[in-house]
Short mmCIF file of C-alpha atoms in Angstrom, two decimals:
data_model
loop_
_atom_site.label_atom_id
_atom_site.label_comp_id
_atom_site.label_asym_id
_atom_site.label_seq_id
_atom_site.Cartn_x
_atom_site.Cartn_y
_atom_site.Cartn_z
CA MET M 1 0.11 0.16 0.68
CA ARG M 2 1.07 3.45 -1.02
CA LYS M 3 2.02 5.66 2.35
CA ARG M 4 -0.50 8.23 3.18
CA ARG M 5 0.34 11.27 4.25
CA ASN M 6 -1.28 12.00 7.72
CA ARG M 7 -4.33 14.71 7.60
CA TYR M 8 -5.39 17.36 10.42
CA SER M 9 -8.28 15.75 11.95
CA GLY M 10 -8.78 17.73 15.38
CA ILE M 11 -9.31 15.51 17.81
CA GLY M 12 -6.48 14.96 20.68
CA GLY M 13 -6.46 13.32 24.14
CA GLN M 14 -4.17 12.14 27.20
CA ALA M 15 -4.02 8.57 28.89
CA VAL M 16 -5.04 8.50 32.37
CA LEU M 17 -5.37 5.71 35.19
CA GLU M 18 -6.52 2.51 32.74
CA GLY M 19 -7.89 4.61 30.25
CA ILE M 20 -8.31 7.53 27.64
CA MET M 21 -9.51 10.96 27.29
CA MET M 22 -10.26 12.03 23.89
CA LYS M 23 -11.40 15.37 22.83
CA ASN M 24 -12.86 17.08 20.00
CA GLY M 25 -13.77 20.68 20.10
CA GLU M 26 -15.53 21.62 23.05
CA GLN M 27 -16.91 18.16 23.69
CA TYR M 28 -14.69 15.21 25.61
CA ALA M 29 -15.15 11.58 26.52
CA ILE M 30 -13.00 9.65 29.07
CA ALA M 31 -13.04 5.37 28.23
CA VAL M 32 -11.94 3.29 31.28
CA ARG M 33 -11.51 0.03 31.83
CA LYS M 34 -13.03 -1.21 35.17
CA PRO M 35 -11.53 -3.63 37.60
CA ASP M 36 -14.53 -5.60 36.32
CA GLY M 37 -12.96 -5.63 33.04
CA GLU M 38 -15.71 -3.29 31.60
CA ILE M 39 -15.43 -0.11 29.52
CA GLU M 40 -16.96 2.69 31.46
CA VAL M 41 -17.60 5.89 28.79
CA ASP M 42 -18.48 9.45 30.06
CA VAL M 43 -19.23 12.17 27.49
CA ASP M 44 -18.85 16.00 28.83
CA THR M 45 -18.48 19.34 27.59
CA TYR M 46 -15.48 21.41 28.63
CA HIS M 47 -15.77 25.08 28.23
CA SER M 48 -12.13 27.13 28.28
CA VAL M 49 -11.45 29.44 31.55
CA ILE M 50 -12.14 32.31 28.93
CA HIS M 51 -14.97 30.36 27.19
CA GLY M 52 -16.37 32.89 24.13
CA SER M 53 -13.85 35.54 24.45
CA ARG M 54 -11.38 36.48 21.26
CA LEU M 55 -9.05 36.30 23.08
CA LEU M 56 -8.78 32.31 21.94
CA LYS M 57 -8.20 33.25 18.20
CA LEU M 58 -5.21 35.28 18.34
CA PRO M 59 -1.85 33.71 17.73
CA PHE M 60 0.17 33.49 20.94
CA ILE M 61 -2.42 34.58 23.28
CA ARG M 62 -4.56 31.83 22.63
CA GLY M 63 -1.93 29.11 23.51
CA ILE M 64 -1.30 30.15 27.14
CA PHE M 65 -5.00 29.56 27.86
CA ASN M 66 -5.04 26.20 25.94
CA PHE M 67 -2.05 25.13 28.02
CA VAL M 68 -4.18 26.26 31.28
CA ASP M 69 -7.28 24.57 29.88
CA SER M 70 -5.27 21.62 29.50
CA LEU M 71 -3.84 21.25 32.76
CA ILE M 72 -7.53 21.50 34.32
CA LEU M 73 -8.99 18.94 31.84
CA GLY M 74 -6.51 16.48 32.72
CA MET M 75 -6.62 17.04 36.10
CA LYS M 76 -10.20 16.19 36.29
CA SER M 77 -9.85 13.38 33.35
CA LEU M 78 -7.65 11.69 35.88
CA ASN M 79 -10.00 12.22 39.02
CA PHE M 80 -12.50 10.44 37.03
CA SER M 81 -10.85 7.56 36.29
CA ALA M 82 -9.09 7.15 39.80
CA ALA M 83 -12.47 7.09 41.20
CA PHE M 84 -12.88 3.34 39.63
CA TYR M 85 -9.59 2.47 41.45
CA GLU M 86 -9.98 4.15 45.00
CA ASP M 87 -9.69 1.69 48.12
CA GLU M 88 -12.78 0.74 49.30
CA GLU M 89 -11.40 1.01 52.72
CA ALA M 90 -9.53 4.34 52.64
CA LYS M 91 -12.27 6.48 55.40
CA GLU M 92 -12.46 10.23 54.89
CA THR M 93 -10.47 11.94 57.21
CA LEU M 94 -11.37 15.43 58.92
CA ALA M 95 -9.17 17.59 56.78
CA ASP M 96 -11.64 16.18 53.46
CA LYS M 97 -14.65 16.57 55.55
CA ALA M 98 -14.11 19.98 56.72
CA PHE M 99 -12.99 21.32 52.90
CA ASN M 100 -16.32 19.24 51.94
CA ARG M 101 -17.89 21.11 54.69
CA VAL M 102 -16.63 24.69 53.32
CA PHE M 103 -16.80 24.27 49.82
CA LYS M 104 -20.39 21.72 49.53
CA ASP M 105 -20.65 20.93 46.05
CA LYS M 106 -17.54 23.09 44.95
CA ALA M 107 -15.20 21.14 46.82
CA GLU M 108 -14.30 18.83 43.82
CA LYS M 109 -13.93 21.83 41.64
CA ILE M 110 -11.81 24.05 43.91
CA PHE M 111 -9.56 21.04 44.95
CA THR M 112 -9.02 20.42 41.45
CA GLY M 113 -8.02 24.03 40.60
CA LEU M 114 -5.42 23.82 43.63
CA VAL M 115 -3.88 20.72 42.90
CA THR M 116 -3.55 22.06 39.40
CA ILE M 117 -2.10 25.48 40.85
CA PHE M 118 0.14 23.28 42.87
CA SER M 119 1.72 21.29 39.95
CA MET M 120 2.16 24.29 37.72
CA ALA M 121 4.08 25.99 40.62
CA LEU M 122 5.87 22.70 40.96
CA ALA M 123 6.81 22.22 37.42
CA ILE M 124 7.81 26.35 37.36
CA ALA M 125 10.76 25.42 40.24
CA ILE M 126 12.03 22.50 38.63
CA PHE M 127 12.28 22.91 34.72
CA MET M 128 12.67 27.41 34.78
CA ILE M 129 14.76 27.89 38.88
CA LEU M 130 16.42 25.10 39.45
CA PRO M 131 18.38 25.30 36.44
CA TYR M 132 19.19 29.03 36.89
CA PHE M 133 20.41 28.12 40.43
CA LEU M 134 22.49 25.32 39.14
CA THR M 135 23.83 27.06 36.62
CA ALA M 136 24.59 30.10 38.74
CA GLN M 137 27.29 28.03 40.91
CA PHE M 138 29.47 28.28 37.68
CA GLN M 139 29.34 31.99 37.75
CA ASP M 140 32.63 32.78 39.30
CA TYR M 141 34.42 30.61 37.02
CA ILE M 142 32.50 31.38 34.01
CA ARG M 143 32.60 35.16 32.74
CA ASN M 144 30.99 35.10 29.33
CA ALA M 145 27.17 36.05 29.80
CA SER M 146 25.75 34.29 26.38
CA LEU M 147 28.07 30.80 27.54
CA MET M 148 26.21 30.77 30.84
CA ALA M 149 22.40 30.89 28.95
CA ILE M 150 23.59 28.45 27.06
CA ILE M 151 24.86 26.30 29.95
CA GLU M 152 21.49 27.02 31.55
CA GLY M 153 19.46 26.05 28.83
CA VAL M 154 21.22 22.62 28.62
CA VAL M 155 20.57 21.86 31.84
CA ARG M 156 17.15 22.43 31.77
CA ILE M 157 16.62 20.33 29.03
CA GLY M 158 18.89 17.76 30.71
CA ILE M 159 16.67 18.00 34.19
CA PHE M 160 13.35 17.30 31.92
CA VAL M 161 14.88 14.55 30.12
CA LEU M 162 16.46 12.55 32.94
CA TYR M 163 12.71 13.54 34.60
CA VAL M 164 10.79 11.78 31.49
CA LEU M 165 13.37 8.74 31.69
CA ALA M 166 12.98 8.40 35.58
CA ILE M 167 9.05 7.84 35.71
CA SER M 168 9.12 6.17 32.33
CA LEU M 169 10.86 3.69 34.56
CA MET M 170 7.75 3.28 37.21
CA LYS M 171 5.71 0.82 36.69
CA ASP M 172 2.44 2.06 37.30
CA ILE M 173 3.40 4.77 35.19
CA ARG M 174 4.34 1.84 32.40
CA ARG M 175 0.65 1.13 31.66
CA VAL M 176 -0.10 5.05 31.76
CA TYR M 177 2.37 5.01 29.09
CA MET M 178 1.18 2.32 27.21
CA TYR M 179 -2.46 3.69 27.00
CA HIS M 180 -0.24 6.66 25.47
CA GLY M 181 0.75 4.87 22.99
CA ALA M 182 -3.16 3.44 22.23
CA GLU M 183 -4.38 7.29 22.33
CA HIS M 184 -1.29 8.36 19.33
CA LYS M 185 -2.10 5.13 17.46
CA CYS M 186 -6.04 5.77 16.99
CA ILE M 187 -5.23 9.45 15.84
CA ASP M 188 -2.39 7.96 13.57
CA CYS M 189 -5.04 5.57 12.11
CA ILE M 190 -7.92 8.06 11.58
CA GLU M 191 -5.20 10.75 10.21
CA LYS M 192 -3.94 8.46 7.81
CA GLY M 193 -7.30 7.20 6.32
CA ARG M 194 -7.64 3.78 7.77
CA PRO M 195 -11.33 2.56 9.49
CA LEU M 196 -10.85 2.36 13.19
CA THR M 197 -10.14 -1.23 14.06
CA VAL M 198 -8.33 -2.63 16.34
CA ARG M 199 -6.03 -4.27 13.75
CA ASN M 200 -5.30 -0.92 12.25
CA VAL M 201 -4.63 0.85 15.31
CA MET M 202 -2.07 -1.87 16.65
CA ARG M 203 -0.31 -1.41 13.56
CA SER M 204 -0.45 2.43 13.62
CA SER M 205 2.57 4.63 15.10
CA ARG M 206 2.65 5.85 18.51
CA GLN M 207 4.58 8.57 17.67
CA HIS M 208 2.46 12.21 16.77
CA LYS M 209 3.50 15.29 16.92
CA ARG M 210 1.18 17.16 18.24
CA CYS M 211 1.85 15.22 21.39
CA GLY M 212 2.20 16.80 24.80
CA THR M 213 5.42 15.55 25.36
CA SER M 214 6.97 17.50 22.29
CA PHE M 215 4.65 20.43 23.23
CA MET M 216 6.95 20.45 26.92
CA LEU M 217 10.46 19.79 24.39
CA PHE M 218 9.23 23.32 22.51
CA VAL M 219 9.12 25.05 25.68
CA MET M 220 12.29 24.12 26.99
CA PHE M 221 13.64 25.18 23.65
CA VAL M 222 12.11 28.71 23.18
CA SER M 223 13.13 29.18 26.79
CA VAL M 224 16.54 28.78 25.72
CA ILE M 225 16.28 31.29 23.41
CA LEU M 226 14.59 33.97 24.89
CA PHE M 227 16.58 33.09 27.76
CA PHE M 228 19.56 33.97 26.28
CA PHE M 229 18.39 37.54 24.46
CA ILE M 230 16.27 38.99 27.30
CA ARG M 231 18.67 38.97 30.13
CA VAL M 232 19.06 41.27 33.64
CA GLU M 233 21.86 42.04 35.96
CA ASN M 234 19.97 41.72 38.82
CA PRO M 235 19.71 37.90 40.52
CA ALA M 236 16.40 38.85 41.82
CA ALA M 237 15.41 39.80 38.65
CA ARG M 238 16.30 37.13 36.49
CA VAL M 239 14.00 34.47 38.34
CA ALA M 240 11.20 37.15 37.88
CA LEU M 241 11.87 36.98 34.25
CA ARG M 242 12.16 33.62 34.12
CA ILE M 243 8.31 33.32 35.83
CA ALA M 244 7.13 36.27 33.65
CA LEU M 245 8.34 35.08 30.57
CA ILE M 246 6.23 31.50 31.10
CA PRO M 247 3.14 32.91 29.45
CA VAL M 248 5.40 34.22 26.55
CA ILE M 249 7.10 30.54 26.16
CA ALA M 250 3.81 28.58 26.16
CA GLY M 251 2.22 30.59 23.83
CA ILE M 252 5.08 30.51 21.16
CA SER M 253 5.44 26.93 21.68
CA TYR M 254 1.75 26.02 20.80
CA GLU M 255 2.22 28.10 18.05
CA ILE M 256 4.90 25.92 16.66
CA ILE M 257 3.20 22.43 17.86
CA ARG M 258 0.12 23.74 16.13
CA LEU M 259 1.77 24.00 12.90
CA ALA M 260 3.69 21.12 13.49
CA GLY M 261 0.52 19.10 13.63
CA ARG M 262 -0.71 20.68 10.21
CA SER M 263 2.44 21.02 8.21
CA GLU M 264 4.60 18.09 6.41
CA ASN M 265 7.07 20.75 5.55
CA ILE M 266 10.85 19.45 6.01
CA LEU M 267 11.39 22.11 8.26
CA VAL M 268 8.54 21.34 10.69
CA LYS M 269 9.66 17.44 10.23
CA ILE M 270 13.25 18.62 11.62
CA ILE M 271 12.09 20.64 14.74
CA SER M 272 9.68 17.89 15.43
CA ALA M 273 12.31 15.16 15.43
CA PRO M 274 13.36 15.74 18.89
CA GLY M 275 10.10 15.37 20.51
CA LEU M 276 9.33 12.35 18.41
CA MET M 277 12.30 10.63 19.61
CA LEU M 278 11.50 11.24 22.66
CA GLN M 279 8.03 9.70 23.07
CA ARG M 280 10.27 6.52 22.43
CA LEU M 281 9.99 7.02 26.27
CA THR M 282 6.74 8.02 27.17
CA THR M 283 4.61 5.75 24.79
CA LYS M 284 4.89 2.37 24.77
CA GLU M 285 2.57 -0.57 22.68
CA PRO M 286 -0.40 -1.26 24.34
CA ASP M 287 -2.01 -4.27 23.83
CA GLU M 288 -5.53 -4.99 22.15
CA GLY M 289 -7.49 -4.66 25.23
CA MET M 290 -5.77 -0.91 25.77
CA VAL M 291 -6.88 0.00 21.87
CA GLU M 292 -10.43 -0.96 22.29
CA VAL M 293 -10.66 1.46 25.38
CA ALA M 294 -8.87 4.19 23.16
CA ILE M 295 -11.58 3.43 20.56
CA ALA M 296 -14.58 3.75 22.80
CA ALA M 297 -13.37 7.14 23.63
CA VAL M 298 -12.41 8.16 19.77
CA GLU M 299 -16.14 7.09 18.87
CA ALA M 300 -17.94 9.16 21.50
CA VAL M 301 -16.72 12.34 20.36
CA PHE M 302 -16.15 11.65 16.63
CA ASP M 303 -17.27 10.49 14.08
CA TRP M 304 -14.55 8.61 12.25
CA LYS M 305 -16.20 7.16 8.88
CA LYS M 306 -17.44 10.89 8.08
CA TYR M 307 -14.17 12.32 8.50
CA LEU M 308 -12.72 9.44 5.96
CA TYR M 309 -15.47 10.21 3.32
CA ASP M 310 -14.96 13.88 3.73
CA THR M 311 -11.27 13.57 3.94
CA PHE M 312 -10.42 10.93 1.66
CA GLY M 313 -13.36 10.29 -0.38
CA TYR M 314 -14.23 6.64 0.74
CA GLU M 315 -17.34 5.46 2.73
CA ILE M 316 -16.99 2.48 5.50
CA ASP M 317 -19.60 -0.21 5.03
CA ASP M 318 -20.82 -1.69 8.08
CA SER M 319 -20.88 -5.16 7.11
CA TRP M 320 -17.29 -5.26 6.12
CA LEU M 321 -16.50 -3.05 9.24
CA GLU M 322 -18.27 -6.31 11.54
CA ASP M 323 -16.08 -8.49 9.47
CA GLN M 324 -13.01 -6.83 10.04
CA THR M 325 -13.59 -6.87 14.12
CA LYS M 326 -14.06 -10.77 14.17
CA PRO M 327 -10.81 -12.65 15.02
CA ALA M 328 -8.59 -13.30 11.83
CA GLU M 329 -5.47 -15.49 11.86
CA GLU M 330 -3.70 -13.09 9.37
CA ASP M 331 -4.20 -9.23 9.22
CA GLU M 332 -4.73 -7.93 6.05
CA ASP M 333 -3.63 -4.63 4.69
CA ILE M 334 -6.53 -1.64 3.71
#
């Protein structure tokens, strides 16, 4: 079969605990494999923190709010999936009771917001502030400001890669990464114009240019460039500058990854390559059961048959599709 060029579909998602979240526009679905083996699918609508604002259409500005939205929705999705695997014997603590008493029906929403803020603060401390302080230890030996900026950038990227490598070695995270692979394979299958079946998904690529891993790596690279050209002398101001420029870095990185997801330009492929390589750590080959969960999440929010007809010009016969979902000794190419 002649290799098809990927066509942008607009869907995206993330792996959660024993499941997948898929988002299409404002609608999203979370599919989770419950302890009893059944697949639970929850479909809902997510509105941006600035829903309806024209800022969501402005280049570079929209990326800031899209990043915040992805953090909020991601945390919400993780909480939903984790609820199926909570320890039934775990008792509600006094702190839990007090929190629920104060905030009542808004307790879960506020808790999710607090966890999101804490996660962002921790990420800023580790990936933005820590590299600066580590590099500052060499300022008595290295007088060249440009070289110091480059070293800080290398340290920042190194910390990020080591972090990704470290958590990829954790047993529980490995299953999340397998579901991450299933998510990517589903999107790749659709965007290559293949019917969304378990067989087709299993042979699709688990690498994707719009992945959050690639986005974070772009954040690291963009920060290196900005901090190289934008400098201040005062140490406290340097720390403040690194925090102040985070929205700018996020906005630029979003536009780059948005372009990467829509273009097959050779330059875009080159700048996307490091992120795709890093995805070898953050995605693992899923089993067929995981792919079934991913397909359930996709089909809850995305009409892939209509997409294949509109984009690639052919219809999927339901009887053929049923035949393809039956067990077979050997896969046939589409």
